[in-house]
Amino acid sequence: MKPTDLSALVKKFLQHKLTLALAESCTCGWVAAQLAPAQGVSEVLLGSVVTYHADAKQRLLGVKKKTLDEYSAESQQISNEMVAGLHKQLPADVCVSITGLFGPGASETPDKPSGTIFVTILLEGRAHEYREVLKGPTDKLRDLAADFIYTKLDELLDRRQAGPGEPVHGS
């Protein structure tokens, strides 16, 4: 997203009087870093945690070893546990977690190729789950993942804004 678009997204958070917290794995803090220049971000972003390694996911976010063993660190189940743990540690109005595969190996399979991300956005007690396979060179996947998250946040805030019977932007 362009810096002007990110400022517009932060402005929506301000208009809704919502705070944001992030738990990032495969993006290594890139989602939070991209928000830094946006006007008003200091009133919106409570914090961010990078839990790249499974040990960090367990210690900082309470991800269960059993879940890691059963589903792998790159799964929707892990993203869900990451967002739940984040909300306990940093109870923002909107909590976002992301995990995924940005290179060959790890838990890569034909059904879960490199470029697969799992995102969970917790908003008003409801978890919105996303699985996406990003296409592009490995060095661009973090940018694509960050843009995916910003787009989903923007859509959710637009939906929140629309009242009953009103058309929802993007529908």
XYZ file of N, CA and C in Angstrom, residues 3-83:
243
model
N 2.063 5.006 1.064
C 1.999 5.710 2.355
C 0.703 6.511 2.542
N 0.187 7.103 1.464
C -1.064 7.866 1.602
C -2.230 6.946 1.939
N -2.232 5.735 1.361
C -3.284 4.764 1.667
C -3.180 4.284 3.112
N -1.948 4.116 3.590
C -1.758 3.687 4.979
C -2.203 4.778 5.938
N -1.956 6.037 5.585
C -2.444 7.138 6.419
C -3.963 7.143 6.454
N -4.592 6.833 5.318
C -6.058 6.757 5.270
C -6.562 5.604 6.140
N -5.847 4.481 6.133
C -6.231 3.351 6.972
C -6.112 3.718 8.451
N -5.024 4.352 8.826
C -4.840 4.785 10.215
C -5.935 5.777 10.591
N -6.303 6.647 9.670
C -7.371 7.621 9.929
C -8.698 6.909 10.216
N -8.960 5.802 9.505
C -10.177 5.019 9.768
C -10.148 4.458 11.195
N -8.979 3.951 11.608
C -8.848 3.460 12.980
C -9.158 4.586 13.967
N -8.640 5.770 13.692
C -8.878 6.921 14.571
C -10.364 7.290 14.593
N -10.996 7.281 13.429
C -12.424 7.615 13.347
C -13.274 6.627 14.136
N -12.877 5.370 14.110
C -13.610 4.321 14.836
C -13.163 4.214 16.289
N -12.138 4.983 16.647
C -11.572 4.945 17.998
C -11.107 3.528 18.350
N -10.374 2.928 17.418
C -9.879 1.567 17.584
C -8.354 1.553 17.670
N -7.852 0.612 18.468
C -6.409 0.397 18.560
C -6.054 -0.904 17.838
N -4.769 -1.067 17.563
C -4.282 -2.190 16.772
C -3.054 -2.809 17.437
N -2.973 -4.139 17.396
C -1.781 -4.867 17.826
C -1.510 -5.955 16.793
N -0.228 -6.263 16.603
C 0.177 -7.212 15.572
C 1.078 -8.302 16.137
N 0.903 -9.514 15.644
C 1.812 -10.631 15.926
C 2.251 -11.166 14.570
N 3.535 -11.021 14.290
C 4.039 -11.387 12.971
C 5.075 -12.496 13.057
N 4.995 -13.407 12.100
C 6.001 -14.454 11.981
C 6.743 -14.261 10.652
N 6.181 -14.739 9.565
C 6.882 -14.714 8.275
C 7.205 -13.304 7.779
N 6.492 -12.308 8.229
C 6.736 -10.926 7.791
C 7.786 -10.211 8.635
N 8.221 -10.834 9.715
C 9.331 -10.306 10.546
C 9.157 -8.844 10.967
N 7.933 -8.424 11.258
C 7.709 -7.054 11.708
C 7.458 -6.057 10.592
N 7.425 -6.526 9.368
C 7.264 -5.643 8.206
C 5.908 -4.944 8.190
N 4.859 -5.603 8.652
C 3.519 -4.989 8.669
C 3.531 -3.768 9.593
N 4.099 -3.921 10.775
C 4.187 -2.798 11.719
C 5.111 -1.709 11.187
N 6.255 -2.101 10.632
C 7.233 -1.122 10.144
C 6.653 -0.240 9.037
N 5.844 -0.820 8.182
C 5.239 -0.049 7.083
C 4.284 1.025 7.608
N 3.693 0.783 8.776
C 2.752 1.744 9.356
C 3.442 2.953 9.993
N 4.727 2.819 10.312
C 5.447 3.852 11.071
C 5.284 5.274 10.522
N 5.378 5.510 9.209
C 5.265 6.888 8.719
C 3.829 7.437 8.666
N 2.827 6.594 8.870
C 1.434 7.038 8.748
C 1.077 8.024 9.859
N 0.461 9.104 9.473
C 0.059 10.122 10.434
C -0.973 9.560 11.409
N -0.738 9.720 12.709
C -1.661 9.257 13.740
C -1.397 7.848 14.229
N -0.377 7.176 13.686
C -0.144 5.781 14.050
C 0.169 5.615 15.537
N 0.764 6.624 16.153
C 1.106 6.495 17.576
C -0.137 6.396 18.460
N -1.277 6.841 17.970
C -2.525 6.734 18.726
C -3.252 5.426 18.435
N -2.830 4.718 17.397
C -3.518 3.511 16.949
C -2.751 2.241 17.311
N -1.475 2.189 16.982
C -0.684 0.980 17.143
C -0.191 0.843 18.580
N -0.766 -0.126 19.303
C -0.326 -0.379 20.676
C 1.035 -1.060 20.696
N 1.247 -1.958 19.746
C 2.515 -2.655 19.702
C 2.478 -3.804 18.731
N 3.655 -4.410 18.582
C 3.813 -5.528 17.667
C 4.846 -6.476 18.245
N 4.650 -7.761 17.990
C 5.611 -8.761 18.434
C 5.959 -9.635 17.234
N 7.255 -9.900 17.076
C 7.717 -10.798 16.027
C 8.048 -12.131 16.679
N 7.331 -13.157 16.268
C 7.548 -14.493 16.815
C 7.864 -15.430 15.652
N 9.058 -15.275 15.132
C 9.471 -16.044 13.966
C 9.681 -17.523 14.318
N 10.325 -17.782 15.413
C 10.640 -19.149 15.833
C 9.491 -19.726 16.669
N 9.319 -21.035 16.586
C 8.255 -21.711 17.344
C 8.376 -21.449 18.840
N 9.608 -21.397 19.370
C 9.785 -21.125 20.804
C 9.210 -19.765 21.178
N 9.406 -18.762 20.335
C 8.870 -17.423 20.602
C 7.348 -17.437 20.563
N 6.783 -18.180 19.626
C 5.320 -18.291 19.555
C 4.773 -18.878 20.857
N 5.467 -19.887 21.376
C 5.018 -20.540 22.609
C 5.196 -19.629 23.813
N 6.377 -19.064 23.964
C 6.689 -18.269 25.163
C 5.972 -16.927 25.214
N 5.903 -16.242 24.085
C 5.325 -14.892 24.086
C 3.820 -14.868 23.838
N 3.315 -15.854 23.089
C 1.906 -15.821 22.708
C 1.104 -17.014 23.211
N 1.757 -17.941 23.894
C 1.032 -19.071 24.458
C 0.589 -20.109 23.447
N 1.217 -20.137 22.265
C 0.890 -21.161 21.281
C 1.280 -22.516 21.877
N 0.399 -23.483 21.718
C 0.623 -24.803 22.319
C 1.560 -25.651 21.455
N 2.475 -26.359 22.123
C 3.393 -27.265 21.421
C 2.606 -28.326 20.663
N 1.539 -28.807 21.261
C 0.702 -29.826 20.618
C 0.149 -29.316 19.283
N -0.275 -28.058 19.256
C -0.805 -27.475 18.018
C 0.300 -27.359 16.974
N 1.487 -26.928 17.418
C 2.628 -26.839 16.503
C 2.965 -28.213 15.921
N 2.993 -29.232 16.770
C 3.333 -30.584 16.326
C 2.278 -31.141 15.368
N 1.014 -30.842 15.657
C -0.079 -31.413 14.865
C -0.294 -30.697 13.532
N -0.159 -29.355 13.524
C -0.523 -28.587 12.330
C 0.640 -27.877 11.645
N 1.773 -27.741 12.281
C 2.962 -27.003 11.826
C 2.822 -25.526 12.176
N 3.968 -24.861 12.213
C 3.986 -23.434 12.571
C 3.308 -22.579 11.510
N 3.188 -23.120 10.315
C 2.579 -22.383 9.213
C 1.185 -22.955 8.955
N 0.218 -22.527 9.770
C -1.143 -23.053 9.666
C -2.137 -22.044 10.235
N -3.403 -22.241 9.878
C -4.456 -21.370 10.395
C -4.609 -21.555 11.899
N -4.443 -22.789 12.370
C -4.570 -23.050 13.799
C -3.540 -22.248 14.595
N -2.320 -22.163 14.077
C -1.272 -21.398 14.763
C -1.587 -19.914 14.696
N -2.033 -19.421 13.551
C -2.404 -18.006 13.443
C -3.501 -17.668 14.451
N -4.460 -18.575 14.611
C -5.546 -18.352 15.570
C -5.030 -18.310 17.009
N -4.123 -19.230 17.351
C -3.569 -19.217 18.710
C -2.675 -17.988 18.922
N -1.977 -17.569 17.872
C -1.150 -16.358 17.971
C -2.012 -15.135 18.286
N -3.134 -14.985 17.585
C -3.973 -13.805 17.793
C -4.628 -13.837 19.174
